[in-house]
Short mmCIF file of C-alpha atoms in Angstrom, two decimals:
data_model
loop_
_atom_site.label_atom_id
_atom_site.label_comp_id
_atom_site.label_asym_id
_atom_site.label_seq_id
_atom_site.Cartn_x
_atom_site.Cartn_y
_atom_site.Cartn_z
CA MET A 177 31.94 140.62 99.48
CA LYS A 178 33.65 140.45 102.85
CA ILE A 179 32.59 136.82 103.21
CA LEU A 180 34.07 135.97 99.78
CA PHE A 181 37.30 137.77 100.61
CA THR A 182 37.54 135.92 103.95
CA ILE A 183 37.00 132.53 102.25
CA ILE A 184 39.73 133.27 99.67
CA LEU A 185 42.16 134.34 102.44
CA VAL A 186 41.51 131.14 104.44
CA ILE A 187 42.01 128.95 101.36
CA SER A 188 45.29 130.75 100.49
CA ALA A 189 46.64 130.36 104.03
CA THR A 190 45.73 126.67 104.05
CA CYS A 191 47.59 126.04 100.77
CA ALA A 192 50.67 127.93 101.96
CA LEU A 193 50.73 125.95 105.21
CA ALA A 194 50.42 122.68 103.32
CA GLN A 195 53.40 123.58 101.12
CA ASN A 196 55.55 124.56 104.11
CA THR A 197 54.84 121.38 106.05
CA SER A 198 56.50 119.33 103.30
CA VAL A 199 59.86 120.68 104.48
CA PHE A 200 59.69 118.70 107.74
CA PRO A 201 59.53 115.27 106.12
CA ASN A 202 62.42 116.26 103.85
CA VAL A 203 64.49 117.34 106.84
CA SER A 204 63.59 114.14 108.67
CA LYS A 205 64.60 112.06 105.64
CA ALA A 206 67.91 113.91 105.46
CA PHE A 207 68.73 113.15 109.10
CA ILE A 208 67.71 109.52 108.70
CA ALA A 209 69.83 109.09 105.57
CA ARG A 210 72.80 110.71 107.30
CA GLY A 211 72.41 108.37 110.28
CA GLN A 212 72.21 105.35 107.98
CA HIS A 213 75.34 106.48 106.15
CA LYS A 214 77.25 106.77 109.41
CA ALA A 215 76.03 103.37 110.52
CA ALA A 216 77.05 101.82 107.21
CA GLY A 217 80.49 103.40 107.43
CA LYS A 218 80.94 102.09 110.97
CA ASP A 219 79.89 98.59 109.93
CA THR A 220 82.39 98.67 107.06
CA VAL A 221 85.23 99.56 109.42
CA ILE A 222 84.28 96.78 111.80
CA GLU A 223 84.14 94.28 108.96
CA SER A 224 87.54 95.40 107.69
CA ASP A 225 89.09 95.04 111.14
CA THR A 226 87.63 91.62 111.85
CA SER A 227 88.63 90.25 108.43
CA LYS A 228 92.38 90.86 108.85
CA GLU A 229 92.91 87.32 110.09
CA ASN A 230 91.42 85.98 106.84
CA LYS A 231 93.82 87.81 104.53
CA GLU A 232 96.49 85.08 104.45
CA PRO A 233 96.91 83.51 100.99
CA ARG A 234 96.07 79.85 100.53
CA TYR A 235 97.19 77.89 97.47
CA PHE A 236 98.82 74.70 96.18
CA TYR A 237 102.50 74.57 95.25
CA LEU A 238 105.11 72.32 93.62
CA SER A 239 108.79 72.36 94.62
CA VAL A 240 111.78 70.74 92.91
CA ASN A 241 114.74 70.14 95.24
CA THR A 242 118.34 69.51 94.17
CA ASP A 243 120.35 68.60 97.28
CA ILE A 244 123.97 67.53 97.62
CA LEU A 245 125.12 65.37 100.55
CA VAL A 246 128.20 67.07 101.99
CA ASN A 247 129.56 64.48 104.47
CA THR A 248 129.42 61.43 102.22
CA LYS A 249 132.32 59.81 100.43
CA GLY A 250 131.99 59.15 96.74
CA GLY A 251 131.27 60.88 93.48
CA ALA A 252 128.35 62.92 92.27
CA ALA A 253 126.07 59.90 91.86
CA LYS A 254 126.33 59.09 95.54
CA ARG A 255 125.98 62.69 96.71
CA PHE A 256 123.16 63.98 94.52
CA SER A 257 119.73 63.77 96.19
CA PRO A 258 116.86 64.98 93.98
CA ALA A 259 113.27 65.30 95.18
CA PHE A 260 109.99 67.02 94.48
CA GLU A 261 107.32 68.17 96.89
CA ILE A 262 103.64 68.97 96.46
CA GLY A 263 101.58 70.69 99.13
CA ARG A 264 99.37 73.54 100.20
CA THR A 265 100.21 76.86 101.80
CA TYR A 266 98.15 78.34 104.62
CA GLY A 267 99.65 81.79 105.13
CA ILE A 268 103.03 81.20 106.78
CA PHE A 269 102.51 77.44 107.15
CA ASP A 270 103.11 74.81 104.43
CA ILE A 271 102.00 71.18 104.51
CA GLY A 272 103.75 69.08 101.88
CA LEU A 273 104.43 65.53 100.76
CA ALA A 274 107.89 64.90 99.28
CA ALA A 275 109.23 62.01 97.23
CA GLY A 276 112.80 61.53 96.05
CA ARG A 277 116.05 59.64 96.23
CA LEU A 278 118.81 59.90 98.78
CA ASN A 279 121.35 59.33 96.00
CA SER A 280 121.51 57.77 92.57
CA LEU A 281 123.08 54.49 93.75
CA SER A 282 121.54 51.53 95.55
CA ALA A 283 123.45 49.51 98.17
CA GLY A 284 122.64 45.83 97.77
CA SER A 285 118.99 45.14 98.41
CA ASP A 286 118.45 48.63 99.88
CA THR A 287 116.82 51.31 97.78
CA THR A 288 117.27 55.04 98.11
CA LYS A 289 113.71 56.03 97.26
CA TYR A 290 111.71 57.68 100.01
CA LEU A 291 108.38 59.30 100.78
CA GLU A 292 108.22 62.04 103.41
CA PHE A 293 105.70 64.28 105.15
CA ARG A 294 107.19 67.80 105.38
CA PRO A 295 105.49 70.63 107.31
CA THR A 296 107.29 73.99 107.01
CA ILE A 297 106.78 77.29 108.79
CA ASN A 298 108.10 80.72 107.78
CA ILE A 299 109.76 82.07 110.90
CA PHE A 300 110.85 85.39 109.40
CA SER A 301 109.94 87.46 106.35
CA LYS A 302 111.02 90.81 104.96
CA GLY A 303 109.67 91.86 101.59
CA ARG A 304 110.58 89.21 99.04
CA PHE A 305 112.85 87.32 101.46
CA ALA A 306 111.75 84.73 104.01
CA GLU A 307 113.33 82.11 106.23
CA GLY A 308 111.69 78.74 106.67
CA LEU A 309 112.05 75.86 109.11
CA CYS A 310 110.93 72.34 108.24
CA LEU A 311 110.58 69.15 110.29
CA GLY A 312 109.99 66.06 108.20
CA ALA A 313 109.35 62.37 108.77
CA GLY A 314 109.23 59.58 106.21
CA TYR A 315 110.26 56.12 105.13
CA VAL A 316 113.00 54.79 102.82
CA PHE A 317 111.56 51.84 100.92
CA GLY A 318 113.41 48.57 101.38
CA ALA A 319 116.19 50.09 103.46
CA LYS A 320 117.61 48.54 106.64
CA GLN A 321 117.54 52.01 108.15
CA GLY A 322 114.09 52.77 106.87
CA LEU A 323 112.86 55.36 109.36
CA MET A 324 113.79 58.81 108.11
CA THR A 325 113.56 62.17 109.85
CA GLU A 326 114.69 65.58 108.64
CA ILE A 327 115.31 69.05 109.97
CA CYS A 328 116.18 71.90 107.64
CA ASN A 329 116.10 75.65 107.21
CA SER A 330 115.92 77.69 104.04
CA ILE A 331 116.40 81.22 102.80
CA ASN A 332 113.70 81.97 100.22
CA PHE A 333 113.45 84.67 97.58
CA ASN A 334 110.09 85.31 95.93
CA ILE A 335 110.77 86.07 92.28
CA SER A 336 107.08 86.79 91.79
CA ALA A 337 103.79 85.78 93.35
CA ASN A 338 103.95 82.50 91.40
CA SER A 339 107.61 81.49 91.76
CA ALA A 340 110.38 81.40 94.34
CA ILE A 341 113.89 80.01 94.78
CA ALA A 342 115.59 78.95 98.00
CA VAL A 343 118.95 77.92 99.43
CA VAL A 344 118.42 74.94 101.74
CA GLN A 345 120.61 73.39 104.44
CA GLY A 346 119.62 70.48 106.63
CA TYR A 347 120.16 67.03 108.09
CA TYR A 348 118.75 63.57 107.40
CA PHE A 349 118.62 60.99 110.18
CA PHE A 350 118.08 57.28 109.47
CA ASP A 351 117.18 54.67 112.08
CA GLY A 352 117.09 50.91 111.80
CA THR A 353 116.76 47.94 114.10
CA ASN A 354 120.48 47.69 114.87
CA ASP A 355 122.06 50.95 113.79
CA SER A 356 121.50 54.54 112.72
CA ARG A 357 123.27 57.25 110.76
CA GLY A 358 122.96 60.86 109.68
CA ASN A 359 123.73 62.96 106.61
CA GLN A 360 124.09 66.68 106.11
CA TYR A 361 123.09 68.32 102.86
CA MET A 362 122.89 71.65 101.07
CA GLY A 363 120.99 72.50 97.95
CA LEU A 364 118.70 74.67 95.89
CA SER A 365 114.98 74.47 95.34
CA PHE A 366 112.54 76.04 92.93
CA THR A 367 108.87 76.47 93.88
CA TYR A 368 105.91 77.22 91.66
CA ASN A 369 102.69 78.47 93.28
CA PHE A 370 99.43 77.59 91.56
CA LEU A 371 97.75 81.00 91.70
CA ARG A 372 95.19 82.03 89.12
CA SER A 373 95.45 85.44 87.54
CA HIS A 374 93.38 88.15 89.24
CA SER A 375 92.41 85.77 92.05
CA VAL A 376 92.04 86.92 95.65
CA ASN A 377 94.86 84.63 96.82
CA LYS A 378 97.23 86.03 94.22
CA GLN A 379 96.44 89.58 95.33
CA ARG A 380 97.04 88.52 98.93
CA LYS A 381 100.37 86.91 97.96
CA LYS A 382 101.46 90.09 96.17
CA ALA A 383 100.48 92.16 99.19
CA ALA A 384 102.50 89.88 101.47
CA ILE A 385 105.59 90.21 99.25
CA VAL A 386 105.55 94.01 99.02
CA SER A 387 104.15 94.79 102.49
CA ASP A 388 107.57 95.20 104.11
CA ASN A 389 109.48 96.66 101.16
#
């Protein structure tokens, strides 16, 4: 009887010990999971910090410019200088190609049609407002003073993420073989940004507009 009782006691103690030892793996798993969670959280922060430089919006745009030459004699046909520009925005930097006319009249065999490369940089921004500086270079087809350069600045207002208007002021310079001249202008421009709805670039553009409000 004593032997039977001893065997039962040993078996009971063994079962109880087996059940208690299962706590240690659970505790170990809890510490491991907690460590992994902390590591994942740290990695997320690092990724967020290192991706700040990639948050600038990039998209194509189309601008319509309506400029008026202000130091030129003549009527509206000789002063009005329409143009359009297509390009791509890389954050605060725009690279565009513009085509237009210096005025609506031709002088002899000279034309007033031109093609121009126009890089622009935003030098200041505050909410929906921004100031831009452009330096352009192009060619007036068939003109005696065919080489064309431009410097301008603009005050831009973002109506929305997809559209903006601007007041522009600048100078054209024309160089030929024997002579050169310059013209000052002022005007308005309207820009449409090709941003798809719910796209990452549109969200980035919205964030840039409201970030300083």
